[in-house]
Short mmCIF file of C-alpha atoms in Angstrom, two decimals:
data_model
loop_
_atom_site.label_atom_id
_atom_site.label_comp_id
_atom_site.label_asym_id
_atom_site.label_seq_id
_atom_site.Cartn_x
_atom_site.Cartn_y
_atom_site.Cartn_z
CA MET A 17 -48.62 -27.26 -35.59
CA GLN A 18 -46.56 -24.57 -33.77
CA ARG A 19 -44.28 -25.77 -30.97
CA ARG A 20 -44.08 -23.89 -27.67
CA PHE A 21 -40.96 -23.77 -25.61
CA THR A 22 -40.72 -22.83 -22.05
CA THR A 23 -38.17 -20.04 -20.96
CA GLN A 24 -35.64 -22.70 -19.60
CA GLU A 25 -35.78 -24.78 -22.68
CA ALA A 26 -35.25 -21.79 -25.11
CA LEU A 27 -32.30 -20.65 -23.05
CA GLU A 28 -30.74 -24.12 -23.21
CA LEU A 29 -31.19 -24.14 -26.95
CA ILE A 30 -29.53 -20.67 -27.42
CA LEU A 31 -26.60 -21.52 -24.99
CA ASN A 32 -25.93 -24.86 -26.74
CA ASN A 33 -25.82 -22.87 -30.20
CA ALA A 34 -29.06 -24.50 -31.28
CA ASN A 35 -30.05 -23.97 -34.94
CA PRO A 36 -33.77 -22.98 -35.47
CA CYS A 37 -33.77 -24.78 -38.88
CA ASP A 38 -33.19 -28.15 -37.11
CA SER A 39 -36.69 -28.13 -35.66
CA ASP A 40 -38.52 -30.04 -38.36
CA GLY A 41 -40.10 -27.10 -39.80
CA GLU A 42 -41.69 -26.09 -36.81
CA ASP A 43 -41.63 -22.38 -35.70
CA ILE A 44 -39.79 -21.87 -32.47
CA ASN A 45 -41.96 -19.72 -30.05
CA LEU A 46 -39.91 -18.20 -27.23
CA GLN A 47 -42.89 -17.16 -25.25
CA PRO A 48 -43.20 -18.81 -21.96
CA ASN A 49 -45.71 -21.56 -21.33
CA SER A 50 -47.86 -20.70 -18.30
CA ASP A 51 -49.09 -24.35 -18.15
CA SER A 52 -45.65 -25.94 -17.99
CA ASP A 53 -44.57 -27.14 -14.72
CA SER A 54 -40.96 -26.54 -15.42
CA GLU A 55 -41.35 -22.80 -15.96
CA LEU A 56 -39.58 -20.45 -13.59
CA SER A 57 -41.57 -18.20 -11.41
CA SER A 58 -41.07 -14.55 -11.73
CA ASP A 59 -39.01 -14.59 -8.51
CA ASP A 60 -36.73 -17.38 -9.75
CA ALA A 61 -36.40 -15.59 -13.13
CA THR A 62 -34.60 -12.68 -11.42
CA ALA A 63 -32.59 -14.78 -9.00
CA PRO A 64 -28.86 -15.22 -9.95
CA HIS A 65 -27.91 -18.60 -11.31
CA LEU A 66 -24.80 -19.58 -9.47
CA GLU A 67 -24.09 -22.73 -11.23
CA LYS A 68 -21.62 -22.92 -13.96
CA ARG A 69 -22.96 -23.88 -17.34
CA ALA A 70 -21.44 -27.11 -18.80
CA ARG A 71 -18.53 -26.72 -21.21
CA LEU A 72 -18.77 -27.93 -24.74
CA GLU A 73 -16.46 -30.47 -25.78
CA SER A 74 -15.32 -28.49 -29.10
CA GLU A 75 -14.19 -25.77 -26.94
CA PRO A 76 -10.47 -25.11 -27.20
CA THR A 77 -8.35 -25.72 -24.05
CA GLU A 78 -4.73 -25.01 -23.24
CA THR A 79 -2.64 -26.06 -20.22
CA ALA A 80 -0.23 -23.76 -18.42
CA LYS A 81 3.19 -24.78 -17.49
CA GLU A 82 1.95 -25.18 -13.75
CA GLY A 83 -0.93 -27.32 -14.73
CA THR A 84 -3.79 -24.72 -14.89
CA VAL A 85 -6.18 -25.69 -17.67
CA TRP A 86 -7.45 -22.73 -19.51
CA HIS A 87 -10.69 -22.50 -21.79
CA GLU A 88 -10.70 -19.81 -24.55
CA GLU A 89 -13.99 -17.96 -24.99
CA HIS A 90 -15.29 -16.08 -27.77
CA VAL A 91 -15.68 -12.28 -27.03
CA GLY A 92 -19.27 -11.65 -26.34
CA THR A 93 -20.17 -15.05 -25.08
CA ILE A 94 -22.71 -15.20 -22.27
CA LEU A 95 -20.89 -15.76 -18.90
CA ARG A 96 -20.93 -19.31 -17.43
CA PHE A 97 -21.68 -17.89 -14.02
CA THR A 98 -23.52 -14.87 -12.43
CA PRO A 99 -20.90 -12.33 -11.45
CA MET A 100 -21.03 -11.08 -7.97
CA GLU A 101 -22.91 -8.12 -6.77
CA PRO A 102 -20.43 -5.09 -7.18
CA TYR A 103 -19.95 -2.65 -4.42
CA ALA A 104 -22.50 0.25 -5.25
CA ALA A 105 -21.73 3.11 -3.12
CA ASP A 106 -19.18 5.86 -3.99
CA GLY A 107 -16.38 6.78 -1.65
CA GLU A 108 -17.44 8.90 1.33
CA PRO A 109 -16.46 9.72 4.96
CA THR A 110 -17.75 7.36 7.54
CA ALA A 111 -20.53 8.17 10.00
CA LYS A 112 -17.94 8.61 12.68
CA ALA A 113 -15.97 11.19 10.64
CA ARG A 114 -19.08 13.00 9.52
CA ARG A 115 -20.25 13.46 13.18
CA ARG A 116 -16.78 14.98 14.10
CA ILE A 117 -15.88 17.19 11.28
CA ARG A 118 -17.18 20.81 11.67
CA SER A 119 -14.09 22.64 10.52
CA ARG A 120 -10.69 22.29 8.76
CA LEU A 121 -9.06 21.84 12.13
CA GLN A 122 -11.50 19.05 13.15
CA SER A 123 -10.99 17.38 9.75
CA PHE A 124 -7.13 17.53 10.47
CA LEU A 125 -7.60 16.05 13.96
CA CYS A 126 -9.56 13.02 12.51
CA PHE A 127 -6.17 11.88 11.47
CA ILE A 128 -3.75 13.34 13.67
CA THR A 129 -5.43 13.25 17.01
CA VAL A 130 -4.71 15.01 20.25
CA GLY A 131 -3.92 11.63 21.67
CA MET A 132 -1.26 11.25 19.14
CA LEU A 133 0.17 14.65 19.37
CA ARG A 134 0.68 14.45 23.23
CA PRO A 135 3.14 11.61 23.03
CA ILE A 136 5.15 13.48 20.26
CA GLN A 137 5.23 16.57 22.43
CA GLU A 138 6.53 14.44 25.44
CA TRP A 139 9.21 12.67 23.57
CA THR A 140 10.42 15.69 21.82
CA ILE A 141 10.85 17.53 25.08
CA GLN A 142 12.62 14.41 26.52
CA HIS A 143 15.16 14.53 23.63
CA ALA A 144 15.73 18.28 23.78
CA ARG A 145 16.35 18.10 27.55
CA GLN A 146 18.70 15.15 27.30
CA THR A 147 20.92 16.68 24.49
CA GLU A 148 20.74 20.33 25.13
CA GLN A 149 18.96 22.58 27.51
CA THR A 150 17.36 21.21 30.57
CA ASP A 151 14.48 23.77 30.72
CA TRP A 152 13.48 23.31 26.94
CA PHE A 153 9.88 23.22 26.53
CA MET A 154 7.11 23.18 23.81
CA ILE A 155 3.37 23.43 24.33
CA LEU A 156 0.97 21.44 22.23
CA HIS A 157 -0.27 24.39 20.17
CA GLU A 158 3.24 25.14 19.26
CA LEU A 159 3.62 21.65 17.95
CA MET A 160 0.35 22.09 15.93
CA ALA A 161 1.89 25.22 14.39
CA PHE A 162 4.91 23.48 13.65
CA ILE A 163 2.79 21.00 11.44
CA SER A 164 1.07 23.72 9.87
CA VAL A 165 4.20 25.25 8.71
CA ILE A 166 5.13 21.83 7.29
CA ILE A 167 1.91 21.58 5.30
CA LEU A 168 2.31 25.22 3.98
CA ARG A 169 5.83 24.47 2.84
CA GLY A 170 4.42 21.45 0.75
CA VAL A 171 1.98 24.01 -0.70
CA THR A 172 4.58 26.96 -1.54
CA LYS A 173 7.56 25.30 -3.20
CA VAL A 174 10.64 27.30 -2.49
CA PRO A 175 14.43 26.29 -3.18
CA SER A 176 15.47 25.93 0.37
CA LEU A 177 14.13 25.82 3.95
CA ARG A 178 15.62 29.45 4.36
CA ASP A 179 13.50 30.73 1.47
CA SER A 180 10.35 30.07 3.21
CA TRP A 181 10.86 32.94 5.46
CA SER A 182 12.26 35.22 2.58
CA ALA A 183 10.58 38.47 2.04
CA CYS A 184 10.69 37.66 -1.53
CA LEU A 185 10.05 34.11 -2.04
CA GLY A 186 8.55 33.09 1.40
CA ASN A 187 4.77 32.66 2.44
CA PRO A 188 3.59 35.51 4.63
CA LEU A 189 1.54 32.94 6.57
CA ILE A 190 4.62 30.95 7.64
CA THR A 191 6.34 34.21 8.82
CA GLY A 192 3.38 35.03 10.92
CA ILE A 193 3.10 31.45 12.51
CA MET A 194 6.61 30.85 13.64
CA SER A 195 10.07 32.19 13.47
CA ARG A 196 12.58 30.05 11.42
CA ASN A 197 15.10 29.62 14.35
CA ARG A 198 12.19 28.13 16.35
CA PHE A 199 11.05 26.02 13.44
CA GLN A 200 14.62 24.52 13.12
CA ASP A 201 14.95 23.96 16.80
CA ILE A 202 11.80 21.85 17.03
CA MET A 203 12.75 19.94 13.81
CA ARG A 204 16.08 19.08 15.25
CA HIS A 205 14.42 17.55 18.49
CA LEU A 206 11.44 16.08 17.06
CA ARG A 207 10.85 12.43 18.24
CA PHE A 208 8.03 10.03 18.05
CA ASP A 209 8.92 7.47 20.67
CA ASP A 210 10.79 7.09 24.01
CA MET A 211 14.55 7.26 23.44
CA PHE A 212 15.31 5.01 26.38
CA THR A 213 13.31 2.03 25.29
CA ARG A 214 13.86 2.07 21.46
CA SER A 215 16.98 -0.25 21.73
CA GLU A 216 14.78 -2.77 23.25
CA ARG A 217 11.98 -2.44 20.93
CA VAL A 218 13.86 -2.32 17.84
CA GLN A 219 14.86 -5.88 18.29
CA THR A 220 11.32 -6.92 17.21
CA ASP A 221 10.04 -3.81 15.34
CA LYS A 222 12.21 -2.30 12.62
CA PHE A 223 9.85 0.67 12.60
CA ALA A 224 10.03 1.22 16.40
CA ALA A 225 11.06 4.93 16.07
CA ILE A 226 7.68 5.83 14.65
CA SER A 227 5.52 2.77 14.79
CA ASP A 228 3.05 3.76 17.47
CA VAL A 229 2.18 6.99 15.97
CA TRP A 230 2.26 5.46 12.41
CA GLY A 231 -0.22 2.58 13.56
CA SER A 232 -2.65 5.16 14.90
CA PHE A 233 -2.67 7.32 11.71
CA VAL A 234 -3.19 4.36 9.44
CA THR A 235 -6.04 3.24 11.70
CA ASN A 236 -7.46 6.67 11.48
CA CYS A 237 -7.29 6.60 7.70
CA ILE A 238 -9.19 3.33 7.59
CA THR A 239 -11.92 4.22 10.06
CA CYS A 240 -12.71 7.74 8.65
CA TYR A 241 -13.45 6.86 5.13
CA ASN A 242 -15.24 4.11 3.26
CA PRO A 243 -13.51 3.76 -0.11
CA GLY A 244 -15.58 3.21 -3.54
CA ARG A 245 -15.72 0.11 -5.51
CA HIS A 246 -12.31 0.59 -7.14
CA ILE A 247 -9.08 0.49 -5.13
CA THR A 248 -5.49 0.76 -6.66
CA ILE A 249 -2.43 -0.83 -4.94
CA ASP A 250 1.08 0.19 -5.87
CA GLU A 251 4.46 1.10 -4.19
CA GLN A 252 5.85 4.62 -3.55
CA LEU A 253 9.35 5.42 -2.66
CA PHE A 254 9.63 8.22 0.09
CA PRO A 255 12.86 10.04 -0.82
CA SER A 256 15.40 9.66 2.14
CA LYS A 257 19.05 8.97 2.64
CA THR A 258 18.86 8.41 6.16
CA ARG A 259 20.75 5.41 7.65
CA CYS A 260 18.39 2.54 8.33
CA CYS A 261 18.24 -1.12 7.52
CA PHE A 262 15.35 -1.01 5.27
CA LEU A 263 16.41 1.95 2.87
CA GLN A 264 15.71 1.07 -0.67
CA TYR A 265 17.51 1.74 -3.78
CA ILE A 266 15.38 1.89 -6.90
CA ALA A 267 17.21 2.77 -10.07
CA THR A 268 13.95 3.61 -11.96
CA LYS A 269 12.68 6.20 -9.60
CA PRO A 270 13.51 9.79 -9.71
CA ASP A 271 14.93 9.76 -6.32
CA LYS A 272 16.94 6.64 -6.15
CA PHE A 273 17.06 6.19 -2.41
CA GLY A 274 14.12 6.19 0.00
CA ILE A 275 11.83 4.28 2.22
CA LYS A 276 9.34 2.19 0.22
CA PHE A 277 5.66 1.94 1.10
CA TRP A 278 2.86 -0.17 -0.10
CA VAL A 279 -0.26 2.04 -0.60
CA ALA A 280 -3.92 1.18 -1.37
CA CYS A 281 -5.80 4.23 -2.68
CA ASP A 282 -9.40 4.95 -3.67
CA LEU A 283 -9.55 5.35 -7.45
CA LYS A 284 -11.67 8.44 -7.60
CA THR A 285 -10.57 10.60 -4.65
CA LYS A 286 -7.05 9.37 -4.50
CA TYR A 287 -7.62 8.93 -0.79
CA ILE A 288 -5.14 6.66 1.03
CA CYS A 289 -7.10 3.69 2.37
CA ASN A 290 -4.45 1.66 3.81
CA VAL A 291 -0.41 1.82 3.75
CA LEU A 292 2.36 -0.50 4.82
CA PRO A 293 6.05 0.22 5.15
CA TYR A 294 8.54 -2.34 3.32
CA LEU A 295 10.94 -3.25 6.20
CA GLY A 296 12.62 -6.15 4.52
CA LYS A 297 11.83 -9.72 4.81
CA ASP A 298 8.93 -10.49 7.02
CA PRO A 299 9.51 -13.57 9.27
CA SER A 300 5.73 -14.05 9.85
CA ARG A 301 5.05 -14.34 6.13
CA PRO A 302 4.84 -18.12 5.10
CA SER A 303 7.74 -19.24 2.79
CA GLU A 304 5.27 -20.45 0.13
CA GLU A 305 3.37 -17.13 -0.02
CA ARG A 306 4.53 -14.45 -2.35
CA LEU A 307 5.50 -11.05 -1.15
CA SER A 308 3.06 -9.54 -3.75
CA GLU A 309 0.04 -11.56 -2.57
CA SER A 310 0.82 -10.91 1.19
CA VAL A 311 0.98 -7.04 0.55
CA VAL A 312 -2.33 -7.12 -1.40
CA MET A 313 -4.24 -9.17 1.20
CA LYS A 314 -3.00 -7.25 4.03
CA LEU A 315 -3.79 -3.86 2.39
CA MET A 316 -7.37 -5.14 1.28
CA GLU A 317 -8.21 -6.80 4.52
CA PRO A 318 -10.40 -4.04 5.95
CA PHE A 319 -12.35 -3.83 2.50
CA MET A 320 -13.02 -7.49 1.56
CA ASP A 321 -16.37 -9.27 1.22
CA LYS A 322 -18.03 -6.30 -0.17
CA GLY A 323 -17.82 -6.70 -3.87
CA ARG A 324 -14.86 -4.33 -4.50
CA THR A 325 -12.29 -4.42 -7.28
CA VAL A 326 -8.56 -4.01 -6.73
CA THR A 327 -6.26 -2.79 -9.61
CA THR A 328 -2.45 -3.81 -9.69
CA ASP A 329 0.42 -3.80 -11.95
CA ASN A 330 2.37 -6.95 -13.01
CA PHE A 331 4.36 -7.24 -9.80
CA PHE A 332 1.22 -8.19 -7.86
CA THR A 333 -1.10 -9.74 -10.35
CA SER A 334 -1.38 -13.63 -10.27
CA LEU A 335 -3.75 -16.44 -10.63
CA THR A 336 -3.23 -17.54 -7.05
CA LEU A 337 -3.92 -14.07 -5.87
CA ALA A 338 -7.03 -13.75 -7.98
CA ARG A 339 -8.40 -17.06 -6.51
CA ARG A 340 -7.71 -15.82 -2.91
CA LEU A 341 -9.53 -12.42 -3.43
CA LEU A 342 -12.43 -14.30 -5.20
CA SER A 343 -13.04 -16.43 -2.22
CA ARG A 344 -13.52 -12.92 -0.23
CA LYS A 345 -15.96 -11.55 -2.75
CA THR A 346 -13.21 -9.28 -4.28
CA THR A 347 -12.18 -9.17 -7.94
CA ILE A 348 -8.66 -8.07 -9.44
CA LEU A 349 -7.97 -6.14 -12.44
CA GLY A 350 -4.34 -5.76 -13.70
CA THR A 351 -1.36 -6.35 -16.14
CA VAL A 352 0.24 -9.70 -15.77
CA ASN A 353 3.97 -10.54 -16.19
CA LYS A 354 4.32 -12.77 -19.17
CA ILE A 355 6.87 -15.02 -17.23
CA ARG A 356 4.10 -16.26 -14.81
CA ARG A 357 3.93 -20.00 -15.13
CA GLU A 358 0.08 -20.00 -14.79
CA ILE A 359 -0.79 -18.05 -17.88
CA PRO A 360 -1.52 -19.75 -21.16
CA GLN A 361 1.36 -20.02 -23.80
CA SER A 362 -0.96 -18.37 -26.35
CA THR A 363 -0.99 -15.12 -24.58
CA ARG A 364 2.75 -14.71 -24.70
CA LYS A 365 2.69 -14.26 -28.52
CA MET A 366 3.93 -10.92 -29.77
CA ASP A 367 2.52 -11.24 -33.41
CA ARG A 368 -1.12 -10.56 -32.43
CA LYS A 369 -3.02 -8.16 -34.49
CA GLU A 370 -3.59 -4.67 -33.07
CA PHE A 371 -6.96 -4.19 -31.22
CA THR A 372 -7.71 -7.95 -30.81
CA THR A 373 -8.88 -9.36 -27.66
CA GLN A 374 -8.30 -13.00 -26.17
CA VAL A 375 -10.55 -14.19 -23.37
CA CYS A 376 -9.61 -17.20 -21.36
CA CYS A 377 -10.98 -18.58 -18.06
CA TRP A 378 -10.21 -21.59 -15.81
#
């Protein structure tokens, strides 16, 4: 007599490595039994199963130095849990940005708004009148022209500033926008904050010279674009030898000195989703929290709880961070430093064969 199994019973047999030859000679029929009370309905069959499958006693386990128990899986084994629903949309401008953008200028003003330009104009005039001429002035459109020259100089690479206005090497657009002397005059006086209150503000904000304008720019970057599923996080050194207390020296970088930024970018478009300057030790960060974890959580905060994946290098990746991100419906992909105490000892072996894979889970 042929034995009939329900869908649930058949799945349990397969997952527990059941052998069809142990069924007393009866054929195993995997077709569902419509008369069985234990059969799942069509709605239940498609619903995600959130409970983890029980582990087999024979599965190899390994305990890391800090106490995490790891279970080694065979490549291709069915997951013990249903993965979270990934973020499905590609990166795109937000509805707010789409409504505002009708030209290249409006696209620029989404990030550097007129409300940001007016304080820059005010503080630049203030500095010029305090240091040189009392009648020095600059209109708003002249400030925008100055910024356009900076952008064009980034597009057209020349050996020096003077060469940007050269008849042979220079860009004709730059020559037509502004004279070199006026450009250098504005550059010399350019300021982003009130020079009379900076000494007070710098006591609590090391980035006081630019923090107001910088904060508005970062907010605009976040609110004008919805990144896709994959976001990458890394550091970037902005070359500079200016005198400040948070200047960094990184020997492995092409430019050794500079200001370091933590940057989160959309993988496909390379759009800057969020960015933080590194200003040294942060007194607000809990002593037990790693700097790397704090950086990732801050950068990813506007994009959590959506099913996104963040990619990091071995400076950031850790088991603690993975758990924190997972609690916010976010996954992590990255290399891991072999000195991490939470990883299994077997993963540190250097004699592993090429193109082999080891899968461990906790």
